Amino acid sequence: MNAQINATVAGVPRIGPKRELKKALETYWKDDSTGRNLATVATQLVNQQADNLTEAGLDSVPTIGRSFYDSMLDTSALLGALPARVADIEDHGNDGLPAFIDRLFAAARGTAELPASAMTKWFDTNYHYIVPELAADTEFRLDDAALLADLGDQVTRGTAARPVLIGPLTYLALARTTDGSDALTHLEEIFEAYARLLPRLADRGAAWVQFDEPYLVTDVDNDDARKADLLARTRAGYEKLVSAAGDTNLLVQTYFGDGDLAVKTLSGIGIAAFGVDLVTGRTDERQADDTNVADADLLPSWSGEGEILAGVVDGRNIWRTDLARALDTLKALAKRGPVGVSTSSSLLHVPYSLAQETSLDNDAELRSWLAFGAEKVAEVALLSRALRGEESEGDDAAVAEAHAAVASRKNSERTRNAALRERTAAITEADRHRNPFDQRREVQEKELGLPPLPTTTIGSFPQTTEIRQARAKLRKGDFTPEQYREAMVNEIKDVIDRQEALGLDVLVHGEPERNDMVQYFSEQLEGYHSTDLAWVQSYGSRCVRPPILFGDVTRPKAMTVEWFTTAQSFTDKIVKGMLTGPVTMLAWAFVRDDQPLGETADQVALALRDEIDDLVDAGAKIVQVDEAALRELLPLRRAQQPYYLEWSVGSFRLATSGAEDATQIHTHMCYSEFNELIGTIADLDGDVTSIEASRNGMQVLHALKDSGFELAVGPGVWDIHSPRVPEQGEVDKQLADALEAVPARQLWVNPDCGLKTRGWEETTAALKVLVAAAEKARASVNA
Ligand code: GLN
Ligand code: ZN
């Protein structure tokens, strides 16, 4: 058994370099007789990956076995804790698939009869996990046949396979209970289940087992006593695991933040290694943040006992590592104890390999700045050789080359646009301020002439097959740009007509031309690069291709004015301009790490500010700037949140404060866990903010009111995440509740979110209900 790991990665993607698993899954879901195919594809992917990692020089290979959807969901299946409602779903006896596979998919996706489990974002990433559904009486029963079989296969093939499990603290901290009980009361039970599992993994030949405990990079709990209790119980649990593991070594892995608390909590009990993220908080991206730590100050709690698997290669962003700098960090740590090399997080969050990315064929410079999954693995292997003084031929040159590439990115004209930099240097506080809301409101009420409780939508209307086909045809060259344009204009006309017929007050053009709200703008801005095959899993079989924000962002020309003008030409009603805000434009991209995020956000903000100017010149009276991702980027630790909120709010205000009093600025956010962000919504100073509210019965409005919120607000009265058309009475009630919380003058009426994933049938029916509810409420307000 190897007592030390020299080179590894913290985790691996599962979807396949060409999205093979996605395709096999979707085929299986359509027709479950194809189980054999799904099993074969998944096995091939796991084997191929193991071979690639081994050949690249890793001496320990993380394996999640054949994971078909999500690791949290796998953990629920492993612990026998899939939701009770799926228990009766029959095992189809699918050849070669785990016996629980159909129950697992039913939990993840729902069935015709059963609702799906909740899905939510994995820490501050754009990956979504399936939320465990537990209750006080949940019993955990190991269902480890699939895991053991997969591990056995890998060991037989000669892979140094290291099973990766979600640690008990993280699993429970991210779980929800259906009965309001505290999920963490199950902590000891899960440790016991894992203690039974470990000898079985050891029997199958696992020299190492990894437990992911990223929850240990958060505040764990805001209450100090509860935090101390949880940490003590976690320590006691791992102590049991160490003794149950026998000769098998345990690795505790944290990521997305400082790993020191994990080391501190779990030192002195025989944990063989700690995998830690040495990238987050240490790149220049947060240099203005006081969390930036020097090499000498890393991991103060590490006494040299237990190995550190130093995550010096960024697992969630696509920049090439400065190998010289990484080597300095590794050497500084190695003076204090045993050190191996790893990634800062699982490679789940980055595309597979630069080799297949054809969009870079003609851009050698940009390509030289990047490292995707396979390239990161090579970096890890090289750093490990260099650290141990076992360099291969060419390694020294590669270190120098990587260092030079990083320097060239910092000095390139493409990342440093002199004219833009002059402009950002001249930004003043005044550029982030509009006149007081009272004053704006008065002007806007006159200018817009809207009825009380105005009705509107969030922007997109159903993305029909025809719309998608038109886009595909344009891409393939089957449509000329003129033909495509004509298709979009017809669509916009149709959407405007339908909104007029429904009697909505403020109309939208429907966003038919937008594949994705970030991608659409990134394709038109300098400083972004759109990829063609750089897919990453978002959830289940869903993948996204985040654009690469590599350089200074500028707007060569107006981006949306033509569509707006077209839409406005079809109606006398007001059409809203529709833009994506700076934070969201960063959150759903791979963002440059050579300057603070706030500086990048300000550049995007200036492009949006100019776009708003152009829209207003073209006649727009209302412009909406969506910030769907504002909550997502909120730092995991409270101490780091004020800094984030300052730059994120600042960039939104820079984008929108060029507007005169008469221009009404809307913004939209699609989540309801606002409590910590109530003050932030007010700080954004948007004239109208639409938010999700229907699923929690307007609670958020009461919180807004209590905080003295005076701006206008549009609580979503139709939950668009479900195809169900609400009853008239339900929406009437939502509005009545809303009116109880805030004065009519402050209230707008709209759905929860954009309608692009909905069909026309339910959209039309639900909007009719919405408009009728607003009319009734209006009558009662006027009376
Ligand atoms: N305007 C966008 C739409 O309606 C907003 C989407 C979102 O909030 N995610 O699609
Ligand atoms: Zn939304």
PDB file of C-alpha atoms in Angstrom, residues 4 41 56 93 101 134 213-214 266 285 293 336 373 399 442 448 462 542-543 546 557 600 638 699 709 716:
ATOM      1  CA  GLN A   4       1.761   8.678   0.292  1.00  0.00           C
ATOM      2  CA  VAL A  41     -21.121   3.637 -22.224  1.00  0.00           C
ATOM      3  CA  ALA A  56      -0.527  10.781 -17.385  1.00  0.00           C
ATOM      4  CA  GLY A  93     -33.560  -5.759 -14.122  1.00  0.00           C
ATOM      5  CA  ILE A 101     -31.005   2.966 -11.118  1.00  0.00           C
ATOM      6  CA  LEU A 134     -34.527  13.111   4.951  1.00  0.00           C
ATOM      7  CA  GLU A 213     -16.028  17.646   3.187  1.00  0.00           C
ATOM      8  CA  PRO A 214     -16.270  21.006   1.409  1.00  0.00           C
ATOM      9  CA  LEU A 266      -9.225  16.426  12.120  1.00  0.00           C
ATOM     10  CA  GLU A 285      -8.811  37.766  -8.908  1.00  0.00           C
ATOM     11  CA  VAL A 293      -2.589  34.495   1.695  1.00  0.00           C
ATOM     12  CA  ARG A 336       6.973  21.441   6.847  1.00  0.00           C
ATOM     13  CA  GLY A 373      -8.994  18.969 -17.721  1.00  0.00           C
ATOM     14  CA  VAL A 399       7.844  25.357 -16.227  1.00  0.00           C
ATOM     15  CA  GLU A 442     -42.673  61.199 -10.036  1.00  0.00           C
ATOM     16  CA  LEU A 448     -45.117  56.050 -18.516  1.00  0.00           C
ATOM     17  CA  PRO A 462     -41.487  30.018 -25.184  1.00  0.00           C
ATOM     18  CA  ARG A 542     -27.639  19.035 -18.975  1.00  0.00           C
ATOM     19  CA  CYS A 543     -24.366  20.612 -20.043  1.00  0.00           C
ATOM     20  CA  PRO A 546     -19.501  28.870 -20.416  1.00  0.00           C
ATOM     21  CA  LYS A 557     -21.584  48.116 -31.380  1.00  0.00           C
ATOM     22  CA  THR A 600     -13.957  43.014 -14.683  1.00  0.00           C
ATOM     23  CA  ARG A 638     -19.832  35.737   5.900  1.00  0.00           C
ATOM     24  CA  GLN A 699     -42.910  35.943   2.710  1.00  0.00           C
ATOM     25  CA  PHE A 709     -37.920  49.019   1.233  1.00  0.00           C
ATOM     26  CA  GLY A 716     -43.774  36.432  -8.967  1.00  0.00           C
TER      27      GLY A 716
END
